[in-house]
């Protein structure tokens, strides 16, 4: 199983390079995302949300339980025959949180700290969105371990665009 994380600007190249046929998009409402031709419409989940962790200002969408439900249903339905691409605008926060969540959901015995350390090693810019991880931690019954794991790796390096990476699970 392979989960690839990238920014919007690298979506086409990542899909082409990996042979992925499934995409998970976590991005602000109204952001134009052109689905690569190789991915069928029913294999692309678009979750509209802002990269925020607390109170939403007017016009913003806070990641919520419904987003998490859709994310989990989508990754659990993934046949894993080809890689999954997860992206947000910069490939730093929402996408890394979603990849972390997907890996934990699909592998209930996976060590959260080990996974977070792997993400940090693969992408020094990764800064998983704490709200998405907190929701997943509760839903997946991880008893705070997911949050503790991302807190342990801390904030990634400042950047305009994240370092893309692939999780081999």
Short mmCIF file of C-alpha atoms in Angstrom, two decimals:
data_model
loop_
_atom_site.label_atom_id
_atom_site.label_comp_id
_atom_site.label_asym_id
_atom_site.label_seq_id
_atom_site.Cartn_x
_atom_site.Cartn_y
_atom_site.Cartn_z
CA UNK A 1 0.00 0.00 0.00
CA UNK A 2 1.35 3.41 -0.98
CA UNK A 3 0.00 6.82 -0.02
CA UNK A 4 1.56 9.77 -1.85
CA UNK A 5 1.32 13.29 -0.47
CA UNK A 6 1.83 16.39 -2.59
CA UNK A 7 0.73 19.94 -3.27
CA UNK A 8 -1.88 20.98 -5.81
CA UNK A 9 0.84 22.13 -8.21
CA UNK A 10 2.36 18.64 -8.22
CA UNK A 11 -0.90 16.69 -8.52
CA UNK A 12 -0.66 15.81 -12.23
CA UNK A 13 3.02 14.86 -12.01
CA UNK A 14 2.46 12.72 -8.91
CA UNK A 15 -0.47 10.84 -10.43
CA UNK A 16 1.52 10.25 -13.63
CA UNK A 17 4.69 9.16 -11.83
CA UNK A 18 2.96 6.79 -9.41
CA UNK A 19 0.19 5.34 -11.56
CA UNK A 20 -2.32 6.37 -8.89
CA UNK A 21 -5.99 6.00 -9.78
CA UNK A 22 -7.47 7.49 -6.62
CA UNK A 23 -7.18 11.07 -5.28
CA UNK A 24 -8.14 12.65 -1.99
CA UNK A 25 -8.29 16.46 -2.16
CA UNK A 26 -8.49 18.60 0.99
CA UNK A 27 -8.62 22.22 -0.08
CA UNK A 28 -10.45 25.52 0.33
CA UNK A 29 -13.89 25.72 -1.26
CA UNK A 30 -13.73 27.35 -4.65
CA UNK A 31 -10.15 26.35 -5.38
CA UNK A 32 -9.92 25.07 -8.92
CA UNK A 33 -8.69 21.49 -9.01
CA UNK A 34 -8.49 19.74 -12.37
CA UNK A 35 -8.70 15.99 -11.94
CA UNK A 36 -6.05 14.16 -13.97
CA UNK A 37 -7.55 12.14 -16.85
CA UNK A 38 -6.14 8.91 -15.41
CA UNK A 39 -8.46 9.16 -12.39
CA UNK A 40 -12.18 8.46 -12.77
CA UNK A 41 -14.54 10.98 -11.20
CA UNK A 42 -15.88 8.45 -8.66
CA UNK A 43 -12.31 7.83 -7.45
CA UNK A 44 -11.71 11.47 -6.52
CA UNK A 45 -12.97 12.78 -3.19
CA UNK A 46 -12.96 16.58 -2.85
CA UNK A 47 -13.26 17.77 0.74
CA UNK A 48 -13.77 21.53 1.07
CA UNK A 49 -12.11 22.85 4.20
CA UNK A 50 -9.68 25.51 5.27
CA UNK A 51 -6.37 24.82 6.92
CA UNK A 52 -7.46 25.95 10.36
CA UNK A 53 -7.52 24.19 13.71
CA UNK A 54 -9.87 26.27 15.86
CA UNK A 55 -12.57 28.81 15.18
CA UNK A 56 -13.56 29.45 11.62
CA UNK A 57 -13.84 33.05 10.54
CA UNK A 58 -16.62 34.11 8.22
CA UNK A 59 -16.28 32.28 4.92
CA UNK A 60 -13.97 29.59 6.32
CA UNK A 61 -14.78 25.92 6.77
CA UNK A 62 -13.38 24.20 9.86
CA UNK A 63 -12.44 20.53 9.30
CA UNK A 64 -15.23 18.55 10.94
CA UNK A 65 -16.75 15.18 11.70
CA UNK A 66 -18.48 14.95 8.31
CA UNK A 67 -15.16 15.54 6.52
CA UNK A 68 -13.58 12.80 8.63
CA UNK A 69 -16.44 10.39 7.92
CA UNK A 70 -16.08 10.94 4.18
CA UNK A 71 -12.28 10.62 4.36
CA UNK A 72 -12.47 7.34 6.28
CA UNK A 73 -15.14 5.86 4.00
CA UNK A 74 -13.09 6.81 0.93
CA UNK A 75 -9.80 5.32 2.13
CA UNK A 76 -11.49 2.18 3.43
CA UNK A 77 -13.09 1.69 -0.01
CA UNK A 78 -9.72 2.14 -1.73
CA UNK A 79 -8.78 -1.17 -3.37
CA UNK A 80 -5.03 -0.50 -2.88
CA UNK A 81 -4.29 -1.94 -6.35
CA UNK A 82 -2.69 1.40 -7.24
CA UNK A 83 -1.32 4.16 -5.03
CA UNK A 84 -3.50 6.82 -3.45
CA UNK A 85 -2.60 10.50 -3.87
CA UNK A 86 -3.55 12.86 -1.07
CA UNK A 87 -3.07 16.57 -1.64
CA UNK A 88 -3.96 19.99 -0.36
CA UNK A 89 -2.88 23.37 -1.63
CA UNK A 90 0.69 23.36 -0.30
CA UNK A 91 1.13 19.68 0.60
CA UNK A 92 2.04 20.59 4.18
CA UNK A 93 -0.85 20.36 6.65
CA UNK A 94 -4.25 19.00 5.56
CA UNK A 95 -2.76 16.40 3.24
CA UNK A 96 -0.19 15.16 5.75
CA UNK A 97 -2.92 14.90 8.42
CA UNK A 98 -5.13 12.96 6.00
CA UNK A 99 -2.32 10.58 5.03
CA UNK A 100 -1.50 10.02 8.71
CA UNK A 101 -5.19 9.39 9.41
CA UNK A 102 -5.57 7.03 6.45
CA UNK A 103 -2.54 4.99 7.47
CA UNK A 104 -3.82 4.68 11.04
CA UNK A 105 -7.34 3.76 9.88
CA UNK A 106 -6.09 1.06 7.52
CA UNK A 107 -3.56 -0.34 9.99
CA UNK A 108 -5.09 -0.48 13.48
CA UNK A 109 -1.88 -1.83 15.03
CA UNK A 110 0.41 0.73 13.41
CA UNK A 111 2.54 2.64 15.91
CA UNK A 112 1.55 6.29 15.70
CA UNK A 113 4.91 7.66 16.84
CA UNK A 114 6.82 5.54 14.37
CA UNK A 115 4.52 6.69 11.56
CA UNK A 116 4.87 10.37 12.53
CA UNK A 117 8.66 9.99 12.64
CA UNK A 118 8.57 8.39 9.18
CA UNK A 119 6.55 11.32 7.85
CA UNK A 120 9.04 13.77 9.36
CA UNK A 121 12.00 11.86 7.85
CA UNK A 122 10.35 11.82 4.41
CA UNK A 123 9.18 15.44 4.50
CA UNK A 124 10.89 18.01 6.72
CA UNK A 125 8.06 20.45 5.88
CA UNK A 126 5.18 18.22 7.03
CA UNK A 127 2.99 19.82 9.69
CA UNK A 128 -0.16 17.68 10.05
CA UNK A 129 -3.31 19.71 10.74
CA UNK A 130 -3.96 19.18 14.44
CA UNK A 131 -7.75 19.43 14.14
CA UNK A 132 -7.98 16.65 11.56
CA UNK A 133 -5.67 14.46 13.63
CA UNK A 134 -7.60 15.17 16.84
CA UNK A 135 -10.90 14.16 15.23
CA UNK A 136 -9.32 10.99 13.83
CA UNK A 137 -7.65 10.13 17.14
CA UNK A 138 -11.03 10.06 18.89
CA UNK A 139 -12.88 8.29 16.06
CA UNK A 140 -10.19 5.61 15.66
CA UNK A 141 -9.91 5.03 19.42
CA UNK A 142 -6.21 5.92 19.51
CA UNK A 143 -6.52 7.46 23.00
CA UNK A 144 -4.43 10.55 22.30
CA UNK A 145 -1.54 8.68 20.70
CA UNK A 146 -2.06 10.25 17.26
CA UNK A 147 -1.98 13.76 18.72
CA UNK A 148 1.02 12.96 20.89
CA UNK A 149 2.84 11.60 17.84
CA UNK A 150 2.38 14.73 15.73
CA UNK A 151 3.17 16.93 18.70
CA UNK A 152 6.43 15.00 19.10
CA UNK A 153 7.56 15.79 15.55
CA UNK A 154 6.55 19.43 15.91
CA UNK A 155 6.11 21.99 13.20
CA UNK A 156 7.90 21.34 9.96
CA UNK A 157 10.27 23.70 8.21
CA UNK A 158 8.73 26.89 6.83
CA UNK A 159 8.03 26.68 3.12
CA UNK A 160 5.75 27.82 0.33
CA UNK A 161 5.23 24.23 -0.83
CA UNK A 162 5.82 21.01 1.06
CA UNK A 163 8.28 18.29 0.19
CA UNK A 164 6.21 15.53 -1.47
CA UNK A 165 6.56 12.02 -0.11
CA UNK A 166 5.27 8.47 -0.35
CA UNK A 167 4.31 6.31 2.62
CA UNK A 168 4.93 2.63 2.00
CA UNK A 169 2.72 0.72 4.42
#
